[in-house]
Each structure stands twice: as C-alpha cells, then as structure tokens.
PDB file of C-alpha atoms and ligand atoms in Angstrom:
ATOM      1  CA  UNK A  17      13.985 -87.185 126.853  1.00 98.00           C
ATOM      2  CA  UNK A  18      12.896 -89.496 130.149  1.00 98.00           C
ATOM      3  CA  UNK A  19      15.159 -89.322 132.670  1.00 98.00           C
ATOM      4  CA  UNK A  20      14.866 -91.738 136.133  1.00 98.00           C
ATOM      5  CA  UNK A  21      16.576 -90.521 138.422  1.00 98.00           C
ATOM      6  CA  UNK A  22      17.356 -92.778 141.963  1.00 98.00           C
ATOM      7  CA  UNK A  23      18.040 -90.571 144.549  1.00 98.00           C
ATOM      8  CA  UNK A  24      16.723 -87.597 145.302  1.00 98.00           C
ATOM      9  CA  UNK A  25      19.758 -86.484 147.577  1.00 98.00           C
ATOM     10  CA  UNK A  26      22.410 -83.159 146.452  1.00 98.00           C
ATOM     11  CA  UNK A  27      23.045 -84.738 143.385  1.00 98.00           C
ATOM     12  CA  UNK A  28      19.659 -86.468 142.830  1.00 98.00           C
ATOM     13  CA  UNK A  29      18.246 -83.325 143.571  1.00 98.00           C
ATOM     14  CA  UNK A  30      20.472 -81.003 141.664  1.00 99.00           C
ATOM     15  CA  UNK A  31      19.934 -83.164 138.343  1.00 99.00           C
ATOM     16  CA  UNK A  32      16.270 -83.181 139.198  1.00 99.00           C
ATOM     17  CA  UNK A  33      16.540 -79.277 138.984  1.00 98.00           C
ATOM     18  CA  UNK A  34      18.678 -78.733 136.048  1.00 98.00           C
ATOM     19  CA  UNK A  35      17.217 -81.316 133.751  1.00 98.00           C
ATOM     20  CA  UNK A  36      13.635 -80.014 134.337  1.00 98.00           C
ATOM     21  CA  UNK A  37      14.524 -76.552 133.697  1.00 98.00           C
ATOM     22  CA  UNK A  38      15.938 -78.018 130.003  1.00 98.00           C
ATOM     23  CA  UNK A  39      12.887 -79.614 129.558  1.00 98.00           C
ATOM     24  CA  UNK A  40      12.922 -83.593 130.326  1.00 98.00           C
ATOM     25  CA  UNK A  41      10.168 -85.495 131.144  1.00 98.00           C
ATOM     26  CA  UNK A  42      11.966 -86.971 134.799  1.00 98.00           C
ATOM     27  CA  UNK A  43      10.702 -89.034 136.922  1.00 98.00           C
ATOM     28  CA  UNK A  44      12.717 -89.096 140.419  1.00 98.00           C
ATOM     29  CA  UNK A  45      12.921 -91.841 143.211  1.00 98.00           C
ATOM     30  CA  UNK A  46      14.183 -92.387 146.377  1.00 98.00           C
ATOM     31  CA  UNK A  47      14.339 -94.995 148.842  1.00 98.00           C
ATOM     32  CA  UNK A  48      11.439 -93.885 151.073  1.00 98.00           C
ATOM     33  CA  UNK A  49       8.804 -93.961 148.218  1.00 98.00           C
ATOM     34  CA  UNK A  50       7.305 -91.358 146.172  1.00 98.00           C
ATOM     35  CA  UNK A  51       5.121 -89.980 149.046  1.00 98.00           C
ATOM     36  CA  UNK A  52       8.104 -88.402 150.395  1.00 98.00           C
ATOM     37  CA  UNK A  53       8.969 -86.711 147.496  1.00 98.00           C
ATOM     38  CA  UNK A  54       6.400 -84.557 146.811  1.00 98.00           C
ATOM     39  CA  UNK A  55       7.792 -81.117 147.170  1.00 98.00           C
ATOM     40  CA  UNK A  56      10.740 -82.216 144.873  1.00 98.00           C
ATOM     41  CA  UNK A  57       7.682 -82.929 142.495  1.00 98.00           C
ATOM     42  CA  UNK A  58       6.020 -79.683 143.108  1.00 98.00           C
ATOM     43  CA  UNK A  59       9.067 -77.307 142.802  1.00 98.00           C
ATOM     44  CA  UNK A  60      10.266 -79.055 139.489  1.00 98.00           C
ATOM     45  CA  UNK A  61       7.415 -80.881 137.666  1.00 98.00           C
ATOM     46  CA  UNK A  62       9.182 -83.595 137.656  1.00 98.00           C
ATOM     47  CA  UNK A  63       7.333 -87.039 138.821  1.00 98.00           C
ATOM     48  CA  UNK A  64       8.108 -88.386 142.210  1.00 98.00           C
ATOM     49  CA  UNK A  65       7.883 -92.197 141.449  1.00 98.00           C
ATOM     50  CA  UNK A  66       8.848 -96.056 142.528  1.00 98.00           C
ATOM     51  CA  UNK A  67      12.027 -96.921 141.549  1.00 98.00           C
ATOM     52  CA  UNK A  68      10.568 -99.262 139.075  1.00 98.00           C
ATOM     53  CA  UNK A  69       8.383 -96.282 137.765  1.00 98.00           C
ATOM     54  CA  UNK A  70      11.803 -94.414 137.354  1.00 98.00           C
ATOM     55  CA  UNK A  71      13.415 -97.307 135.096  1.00 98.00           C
ATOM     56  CA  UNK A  72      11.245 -99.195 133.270  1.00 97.00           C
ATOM     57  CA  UNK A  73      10.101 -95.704 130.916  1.00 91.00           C
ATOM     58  CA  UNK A  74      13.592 -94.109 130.827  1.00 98.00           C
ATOM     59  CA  UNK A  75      15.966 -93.803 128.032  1.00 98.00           C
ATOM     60  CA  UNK A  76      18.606 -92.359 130.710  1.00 98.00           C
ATOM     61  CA  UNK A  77      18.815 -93.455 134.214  1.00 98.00           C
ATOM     62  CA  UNK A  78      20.821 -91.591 136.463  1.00 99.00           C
ATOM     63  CA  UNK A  79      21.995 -93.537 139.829  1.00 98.00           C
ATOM     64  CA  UNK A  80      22.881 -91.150 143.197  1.00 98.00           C
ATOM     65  CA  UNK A  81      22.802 -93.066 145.975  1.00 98.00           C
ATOM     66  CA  UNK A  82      25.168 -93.888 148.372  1.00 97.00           C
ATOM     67  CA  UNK A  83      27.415 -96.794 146.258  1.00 97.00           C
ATOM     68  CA  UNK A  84      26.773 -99.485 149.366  1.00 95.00           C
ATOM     69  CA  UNK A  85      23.381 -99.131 148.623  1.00 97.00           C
ATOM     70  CA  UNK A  86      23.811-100.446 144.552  1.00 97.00           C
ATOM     71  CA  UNK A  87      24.350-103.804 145.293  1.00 96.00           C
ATOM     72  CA  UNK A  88      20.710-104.364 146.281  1.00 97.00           C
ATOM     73  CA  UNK A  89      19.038-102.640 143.402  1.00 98.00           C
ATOM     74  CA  UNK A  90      16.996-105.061 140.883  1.00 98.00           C
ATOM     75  CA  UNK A  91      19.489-105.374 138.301  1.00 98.00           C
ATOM     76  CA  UNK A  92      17.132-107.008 135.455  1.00 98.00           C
ATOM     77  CA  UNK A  93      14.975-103.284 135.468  1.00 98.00           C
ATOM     78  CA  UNK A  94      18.520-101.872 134.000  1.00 98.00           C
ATOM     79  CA  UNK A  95      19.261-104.238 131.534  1.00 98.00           C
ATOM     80  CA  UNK A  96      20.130-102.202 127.866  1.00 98.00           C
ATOM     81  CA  UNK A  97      19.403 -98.976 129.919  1.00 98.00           C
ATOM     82  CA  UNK A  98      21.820 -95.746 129.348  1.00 98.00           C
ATOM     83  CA  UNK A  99      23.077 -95.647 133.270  1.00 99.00           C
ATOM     84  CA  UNK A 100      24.886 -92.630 134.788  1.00 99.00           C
ATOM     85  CA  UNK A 101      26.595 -94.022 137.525  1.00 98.00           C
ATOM     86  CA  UNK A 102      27.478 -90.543 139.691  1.00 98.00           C
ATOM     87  CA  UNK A 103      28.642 -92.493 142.530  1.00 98.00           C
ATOM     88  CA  UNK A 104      31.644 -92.552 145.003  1.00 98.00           C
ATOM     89  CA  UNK A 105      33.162 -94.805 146.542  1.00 97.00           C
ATOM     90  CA  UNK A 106      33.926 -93.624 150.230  1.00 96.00           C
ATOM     91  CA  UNK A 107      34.828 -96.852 152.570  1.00 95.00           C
ATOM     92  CA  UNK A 108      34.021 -94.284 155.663  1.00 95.00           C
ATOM     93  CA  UNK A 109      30.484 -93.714 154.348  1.00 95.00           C
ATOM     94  CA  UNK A 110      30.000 -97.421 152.252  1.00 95.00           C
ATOM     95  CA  UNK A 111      31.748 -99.815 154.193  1.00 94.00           C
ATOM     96  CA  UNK A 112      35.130-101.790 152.974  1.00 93.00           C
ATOM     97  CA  UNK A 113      34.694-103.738 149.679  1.00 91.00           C
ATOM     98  CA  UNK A 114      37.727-105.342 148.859  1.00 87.00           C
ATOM     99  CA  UNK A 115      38.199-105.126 145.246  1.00 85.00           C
ATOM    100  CA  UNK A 116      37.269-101.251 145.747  1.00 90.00           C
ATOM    101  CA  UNK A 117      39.888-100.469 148.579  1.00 85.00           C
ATOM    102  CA  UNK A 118      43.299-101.636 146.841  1.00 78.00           C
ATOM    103  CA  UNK A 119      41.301 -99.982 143.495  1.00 74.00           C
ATOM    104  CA  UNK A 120      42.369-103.237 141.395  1.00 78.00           C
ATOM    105  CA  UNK A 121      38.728-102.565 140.082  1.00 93.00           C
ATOM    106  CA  UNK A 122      37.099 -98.570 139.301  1.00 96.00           C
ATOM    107  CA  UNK A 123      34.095 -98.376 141.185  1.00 97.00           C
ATOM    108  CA  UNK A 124      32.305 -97.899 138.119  1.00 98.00           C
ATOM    109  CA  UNK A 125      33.463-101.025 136.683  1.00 97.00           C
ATOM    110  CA  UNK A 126      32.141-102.686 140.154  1.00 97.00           C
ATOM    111  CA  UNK A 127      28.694-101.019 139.633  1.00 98.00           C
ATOM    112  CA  UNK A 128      28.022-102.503 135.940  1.00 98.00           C
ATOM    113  CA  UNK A 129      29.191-106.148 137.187  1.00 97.00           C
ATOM    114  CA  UNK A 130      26.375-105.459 139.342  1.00 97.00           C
ATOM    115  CA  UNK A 131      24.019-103.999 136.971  1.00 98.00           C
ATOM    116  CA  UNK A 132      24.740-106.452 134.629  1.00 97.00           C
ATOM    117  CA  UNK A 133      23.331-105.534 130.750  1.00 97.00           C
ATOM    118  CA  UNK A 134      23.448-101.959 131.659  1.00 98.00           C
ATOM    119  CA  UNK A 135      25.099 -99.454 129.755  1.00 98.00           C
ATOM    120  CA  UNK A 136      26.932 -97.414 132.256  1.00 98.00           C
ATOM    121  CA  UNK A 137      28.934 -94.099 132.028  1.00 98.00           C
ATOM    122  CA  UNK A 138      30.284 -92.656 134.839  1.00 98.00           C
ATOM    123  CA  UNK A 139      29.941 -88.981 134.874  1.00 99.00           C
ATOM    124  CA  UNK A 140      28.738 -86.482 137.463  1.00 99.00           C
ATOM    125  CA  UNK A 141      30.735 -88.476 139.975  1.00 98.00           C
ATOM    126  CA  UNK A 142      33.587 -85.047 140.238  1.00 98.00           C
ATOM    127  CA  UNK A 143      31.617 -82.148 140.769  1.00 98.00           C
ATOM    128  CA  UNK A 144      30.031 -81.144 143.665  1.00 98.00           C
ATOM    129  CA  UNK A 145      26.234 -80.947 143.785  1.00 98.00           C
ATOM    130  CA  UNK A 146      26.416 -76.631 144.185  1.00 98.00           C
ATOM    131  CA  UNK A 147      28.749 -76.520 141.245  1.00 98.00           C
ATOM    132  CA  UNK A 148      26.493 -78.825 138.982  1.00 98.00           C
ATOM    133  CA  UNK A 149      23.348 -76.317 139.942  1.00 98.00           C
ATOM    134  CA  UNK A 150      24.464 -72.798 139.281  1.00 98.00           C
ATOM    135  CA  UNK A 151      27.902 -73.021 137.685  1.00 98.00           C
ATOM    136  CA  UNK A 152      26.639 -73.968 133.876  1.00 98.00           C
ATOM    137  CA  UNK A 153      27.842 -71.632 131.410  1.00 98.00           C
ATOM    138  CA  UNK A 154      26.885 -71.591 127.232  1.00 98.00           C
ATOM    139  CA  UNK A 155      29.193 -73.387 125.250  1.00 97.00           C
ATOM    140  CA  UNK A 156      32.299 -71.393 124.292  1.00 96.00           C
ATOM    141  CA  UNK A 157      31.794 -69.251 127.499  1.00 96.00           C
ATOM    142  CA  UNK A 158      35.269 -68.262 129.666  1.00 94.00           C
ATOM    143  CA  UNK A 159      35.907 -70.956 132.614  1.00 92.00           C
ATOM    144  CA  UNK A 160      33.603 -73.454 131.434  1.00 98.00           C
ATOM    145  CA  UNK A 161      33.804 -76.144 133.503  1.00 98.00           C
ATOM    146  CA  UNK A 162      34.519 -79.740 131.984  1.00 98.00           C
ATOM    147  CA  UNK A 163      33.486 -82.967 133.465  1.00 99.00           C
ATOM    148  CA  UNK A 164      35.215 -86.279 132.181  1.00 99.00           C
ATOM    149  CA  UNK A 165      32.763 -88.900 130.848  1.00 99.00           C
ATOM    150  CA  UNK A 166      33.615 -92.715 130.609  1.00 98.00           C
ATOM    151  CA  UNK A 167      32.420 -95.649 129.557  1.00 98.00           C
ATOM    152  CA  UNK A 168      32.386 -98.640 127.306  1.00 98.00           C
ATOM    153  CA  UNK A 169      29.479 -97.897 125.472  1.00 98.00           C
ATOM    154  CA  UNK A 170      30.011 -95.361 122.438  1.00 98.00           C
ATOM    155  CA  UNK A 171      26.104 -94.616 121.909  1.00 98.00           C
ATOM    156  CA  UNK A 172      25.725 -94.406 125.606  1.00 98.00           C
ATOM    157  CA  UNK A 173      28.298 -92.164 126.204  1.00 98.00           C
ATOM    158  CA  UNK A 174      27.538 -89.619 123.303  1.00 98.00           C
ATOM    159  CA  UNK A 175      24.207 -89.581 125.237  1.00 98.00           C
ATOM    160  CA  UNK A 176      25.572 -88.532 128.399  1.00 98.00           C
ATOM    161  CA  UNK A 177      28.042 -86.084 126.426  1.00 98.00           C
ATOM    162  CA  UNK A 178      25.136 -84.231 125.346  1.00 98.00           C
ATOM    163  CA  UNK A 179      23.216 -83.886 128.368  1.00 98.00           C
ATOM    164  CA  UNK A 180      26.539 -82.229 129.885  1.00 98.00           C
ATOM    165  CA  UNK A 181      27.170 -79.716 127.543  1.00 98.00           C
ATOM    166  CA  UNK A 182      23.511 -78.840 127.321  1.00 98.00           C
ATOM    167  CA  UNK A 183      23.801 -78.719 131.453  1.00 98.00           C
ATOM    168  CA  UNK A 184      26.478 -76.052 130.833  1.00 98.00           C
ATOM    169  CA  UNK A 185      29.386 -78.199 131.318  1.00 98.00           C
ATOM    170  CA  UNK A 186      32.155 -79.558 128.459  1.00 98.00           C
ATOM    171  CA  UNK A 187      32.034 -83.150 128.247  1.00 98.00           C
ATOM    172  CA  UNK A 188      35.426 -84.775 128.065  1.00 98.00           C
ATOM    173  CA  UNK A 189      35.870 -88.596 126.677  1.00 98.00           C
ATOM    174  CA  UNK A 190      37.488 -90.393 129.451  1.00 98.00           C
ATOM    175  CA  UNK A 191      38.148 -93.646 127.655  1.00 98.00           C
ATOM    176  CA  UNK A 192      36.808 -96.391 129.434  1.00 98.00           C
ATOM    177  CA  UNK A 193      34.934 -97.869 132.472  1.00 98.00           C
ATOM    178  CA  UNK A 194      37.873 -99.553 133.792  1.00 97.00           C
ATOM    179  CA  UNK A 195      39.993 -96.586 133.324  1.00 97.00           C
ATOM    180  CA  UNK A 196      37.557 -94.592 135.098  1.00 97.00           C
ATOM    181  CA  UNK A 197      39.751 -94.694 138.415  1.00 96.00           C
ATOM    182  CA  UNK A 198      41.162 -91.497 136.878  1.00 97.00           C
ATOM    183  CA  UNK A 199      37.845 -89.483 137.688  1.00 97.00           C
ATOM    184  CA  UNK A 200      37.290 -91.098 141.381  1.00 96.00           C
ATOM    185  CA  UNK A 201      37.493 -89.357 144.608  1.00 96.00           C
ATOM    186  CA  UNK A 202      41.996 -88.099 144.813  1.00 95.00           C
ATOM    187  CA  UNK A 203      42.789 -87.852 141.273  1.00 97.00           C
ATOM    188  CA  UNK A 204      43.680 -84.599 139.623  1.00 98.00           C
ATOM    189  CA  UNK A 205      40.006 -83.550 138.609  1.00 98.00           C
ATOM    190  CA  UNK A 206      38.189 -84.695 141.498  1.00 98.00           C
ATOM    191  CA  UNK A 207      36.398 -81.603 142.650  1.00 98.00           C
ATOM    192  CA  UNK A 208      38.677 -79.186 140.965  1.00 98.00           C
ATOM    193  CA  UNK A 209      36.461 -77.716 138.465  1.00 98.00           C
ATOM    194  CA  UNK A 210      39.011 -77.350 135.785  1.00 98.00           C
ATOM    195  CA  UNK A 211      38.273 -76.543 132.086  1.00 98.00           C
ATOM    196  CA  UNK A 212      38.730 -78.807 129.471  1.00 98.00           C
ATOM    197  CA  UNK A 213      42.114 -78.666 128.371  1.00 98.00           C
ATOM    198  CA  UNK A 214      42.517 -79.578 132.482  1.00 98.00           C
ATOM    199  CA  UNK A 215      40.412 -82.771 132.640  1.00 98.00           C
ATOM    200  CA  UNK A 216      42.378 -83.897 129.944  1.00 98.00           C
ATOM    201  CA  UNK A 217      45.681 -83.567 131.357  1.00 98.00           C
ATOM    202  CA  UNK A 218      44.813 -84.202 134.886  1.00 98.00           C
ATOM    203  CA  UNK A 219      43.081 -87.120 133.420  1.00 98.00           C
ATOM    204  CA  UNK A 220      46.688 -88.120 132.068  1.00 98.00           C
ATOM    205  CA  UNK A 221      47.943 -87.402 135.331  1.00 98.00           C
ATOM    206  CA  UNK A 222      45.927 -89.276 137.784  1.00 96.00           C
ATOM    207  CA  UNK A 223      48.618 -92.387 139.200  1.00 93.00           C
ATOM    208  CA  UNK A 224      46.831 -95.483 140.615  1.00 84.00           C
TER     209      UNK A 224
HETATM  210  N1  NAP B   9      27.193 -84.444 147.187  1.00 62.58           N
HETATM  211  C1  NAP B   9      27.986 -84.206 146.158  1.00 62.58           C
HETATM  212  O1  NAP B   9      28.386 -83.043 145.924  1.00 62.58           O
HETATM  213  C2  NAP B   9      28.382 -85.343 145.234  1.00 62.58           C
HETATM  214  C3  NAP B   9      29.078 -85.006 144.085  1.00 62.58           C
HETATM  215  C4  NAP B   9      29.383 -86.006 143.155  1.00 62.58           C
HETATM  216  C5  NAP B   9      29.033 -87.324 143.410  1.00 62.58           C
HETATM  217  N2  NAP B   9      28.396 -87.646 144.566  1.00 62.58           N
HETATM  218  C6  NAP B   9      28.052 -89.071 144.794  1.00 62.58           C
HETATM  219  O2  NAP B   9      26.678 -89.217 144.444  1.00 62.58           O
HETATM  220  C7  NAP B   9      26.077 -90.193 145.290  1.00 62.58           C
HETATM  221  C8  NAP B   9      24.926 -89.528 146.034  1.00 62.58           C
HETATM  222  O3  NAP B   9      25.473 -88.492 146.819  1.00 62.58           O
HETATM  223  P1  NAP B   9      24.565 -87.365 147.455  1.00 62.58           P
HETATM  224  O4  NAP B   9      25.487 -86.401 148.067  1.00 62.58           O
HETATM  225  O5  NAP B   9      23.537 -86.930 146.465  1.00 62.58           O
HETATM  226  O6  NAP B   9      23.860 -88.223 148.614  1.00 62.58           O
HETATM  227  P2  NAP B   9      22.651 -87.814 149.560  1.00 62.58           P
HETATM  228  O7  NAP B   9      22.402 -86.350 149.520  1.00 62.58           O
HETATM  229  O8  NAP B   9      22.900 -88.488 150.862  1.00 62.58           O
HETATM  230  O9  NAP B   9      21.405 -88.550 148.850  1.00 62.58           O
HETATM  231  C9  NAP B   9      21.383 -89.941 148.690  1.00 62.58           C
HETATM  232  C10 NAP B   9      20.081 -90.317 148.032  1.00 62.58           C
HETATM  233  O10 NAP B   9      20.128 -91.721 147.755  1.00 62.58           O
HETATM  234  C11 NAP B   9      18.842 -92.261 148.051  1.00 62.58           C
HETATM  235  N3  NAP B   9      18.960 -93.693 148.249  1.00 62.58           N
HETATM  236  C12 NAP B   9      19.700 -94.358 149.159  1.00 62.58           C
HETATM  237  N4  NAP B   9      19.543 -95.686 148.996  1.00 62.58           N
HETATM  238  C13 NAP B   9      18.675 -95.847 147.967  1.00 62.58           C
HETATM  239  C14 NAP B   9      18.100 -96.968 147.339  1.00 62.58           C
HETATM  240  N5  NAP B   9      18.391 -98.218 147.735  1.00 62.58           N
HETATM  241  N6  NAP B   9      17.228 -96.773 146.330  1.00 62.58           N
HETATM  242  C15 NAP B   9      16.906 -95.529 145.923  1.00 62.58           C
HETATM  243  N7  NAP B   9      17.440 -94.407 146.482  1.00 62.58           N
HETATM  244  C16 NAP B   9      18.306 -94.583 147.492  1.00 62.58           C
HETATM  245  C17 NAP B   9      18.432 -91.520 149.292  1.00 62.58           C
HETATM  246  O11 NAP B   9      17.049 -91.664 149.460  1.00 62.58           O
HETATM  247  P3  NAP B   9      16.401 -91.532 150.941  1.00 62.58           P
HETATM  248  O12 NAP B   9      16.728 -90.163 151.404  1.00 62.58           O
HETATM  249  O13 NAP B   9      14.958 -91.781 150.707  1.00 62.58           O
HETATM  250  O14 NAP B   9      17.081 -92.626 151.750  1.00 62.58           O
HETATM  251  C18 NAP B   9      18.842 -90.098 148.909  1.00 62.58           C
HETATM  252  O15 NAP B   9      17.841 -89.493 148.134  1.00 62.58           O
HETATM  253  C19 NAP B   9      27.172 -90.702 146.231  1.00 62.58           C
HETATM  254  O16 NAP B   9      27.719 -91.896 145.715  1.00 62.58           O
HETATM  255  C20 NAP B   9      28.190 -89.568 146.216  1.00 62.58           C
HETATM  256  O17 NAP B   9      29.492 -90.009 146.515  1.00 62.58           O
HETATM  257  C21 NAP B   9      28.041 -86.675 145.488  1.00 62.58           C
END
C-alpha cells in the first residue's frame, strides 16, 4: 500500500520503521524538507519526500506532528484521503485552543474540521512510540496489545484496523470521531497498553 507519512519524529519514525519492514511503499516528510531526511530513507527504504510528495500518491496518510502545527497544513491535498490522525493534544506543548481545553470538541474531531474532506481515524494517538516499535505480537499471541480505532468513516477505519493488527496490535472499534475523547491523553487506555477486552472497557470507562 502507499503510505505518507508527516513527521518523521518517535511516532513518524516508528511507523516509518514498522510499515517498511511489512512491506509498504512509504514515503515520509517532515517539516525541514526531504534533505534532512535522508538517513530515515537509507535505514528503511522508505522515500524521504515534500509533504505534497507524501499526499498526493497515498491511499493512507498518517499525520505526527505536534497538533499546533495542523492548522497550517494545505487542507485541499487531504481531501477523500484515509487520514490517521496520531496526534495529542497537550496545551503545555500546543498552546491553549479553546474548544480543545474544556474538551466540548475531541481533538480529532478539531483536526478533520480542519482537514476538511478527509477521512480521518484517530489511532496511534495511545501508545507510546517504543511500544508501537518492538511490542507487536501475531494475532492470538498472550498480552497482545490493543489500540482503539475511531472514526466516522467505515471504509476508512477497516483500513486502519488492518494495518494495526498486521503491526502486531488488536484493533478495537472506538465508535466515532467525536467520541474519540475516550482515547485522548487521561482516559483509561491512554498509555496503558491493555489487551483488548481492556480498551473496551476502559473505553466504557473514560468520564469527560
Ligand atoms: N512520542 C510518543 O510516544 C507519542 C505517542 C502517541 C502519540 N503521539 C503524538 O504524535 C504526535 C507526534 O509526536 P512525536 O512524539 O512523534 O513528536 P516529535 O518526535 O517531536 O516529532 C514531530 C515531527 O513532526 C514534524 N513536524 C512538525 N511540524 C510539521 C509540519 N508543519 N509539517 C510536517 N511535519 C511537521 C517534525 O518535523 P521537523 O523535525 O522537521 O520539525 C517532526 O518530524 C504528537 O501529536 C504526539 O502527541 C506521540
């Protein structure tokens, strides 16, 4: 499959990694321009490209930059594209946004009103960039770690479902984007790691 992926940072990276070793055909940008990715590109194979170079072929783009920076990406490149938003929103790190700090919105729900047209499914967004490299297990495998997937788009999301669970990872249908909150940075399966049965009830769990 092509995969873009923006940002080349731990998770950027770390998808880079993982999705070459399956096999994609990923090209990988950055906000400094390709130049500066070039022993990304040499480690994985993948292509270090523009961010336009990163969209405009991709059936899957993943986004993993810093959320303040999402506002200023060219939203019209994203339009009908499967988008994995894997973003955060920390106000220490991006900066109040109103509608973000009282969480009357999920910041995934923020992103897509940005990248209007897009198909976004947040996923990715829990797990921390060392666990997403070299915690994979098969399918079926003891303490195989789920990660909750949501979105609006069915199609999309079965997508992103099985890109997880060929990562090593048990997707888990999160419902929505607006009920996405329940995957965001203090909710019960924010960096926990649990399995599946565990997404799903801390997914139940999580209180606004
Ligand atoms: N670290 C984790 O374990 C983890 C886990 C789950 C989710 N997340 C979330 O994933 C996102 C990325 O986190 P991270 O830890 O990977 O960050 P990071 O290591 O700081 O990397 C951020 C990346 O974003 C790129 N970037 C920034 N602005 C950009 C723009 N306008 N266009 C293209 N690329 C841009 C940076 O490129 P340059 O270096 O060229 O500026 C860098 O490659 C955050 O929202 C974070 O909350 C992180």
């Amino acid at each position: 499959m092509k995969i873009g992926i923006i940002g080349s940072g731990r998770i950027g990276g770390t998808l880079t990694r993982r999705l070459r070793a399956l096999g994609h055909d990923v090209t990988v940008a950055n906000s400094r321009g390709p130049e500066s990715l070039g022993d990304l590109a040499r480690e994985t194979g993948a292509t270090a490209g523009t961010l336009e170079q990163a969209v405009e072929q991709a059936e899957v783009v993943v986004v993993a930059i810093p959320l303040l920076a999402v506002p200023a990406l060219p939203a019209k490149l994203f339009e009908g594209k499967v988008v994995v938003d894997a973003n955060n929103y920390y106000p220490q790190r991006d900066g109040d946004i109103a509608e973000l700090l009282d969480r009357s919105l999920s910041s995934s729900r923020w992103t897509a009103e940005h990248l209007k047209g897009a198909r976004v499914v947040k996923a990715f967004n829990n797990i921390q960039a060392q666990h997403l490299m070299d915690q994979g297990r098969p399918s079926g495998a003891d303490g195989r770690i789920a990660l909750p997937v949501a979105g609006d788009d069915a199609d999309a999301k079965r997508v992103v479902m099985e890109l997880i669970d060929a990562l090593g990872f048990d997707p888990v249908d999160a419902g929505t984007l607006d009920g996405s909150w329940r995957q965001q940075p203090a909710t019960p399966v924010y960096g926990t790691d649990r399995d599946a049965d565990g997404v799903r009830q801390g997914l139940a769990d999580a209180r606004p």
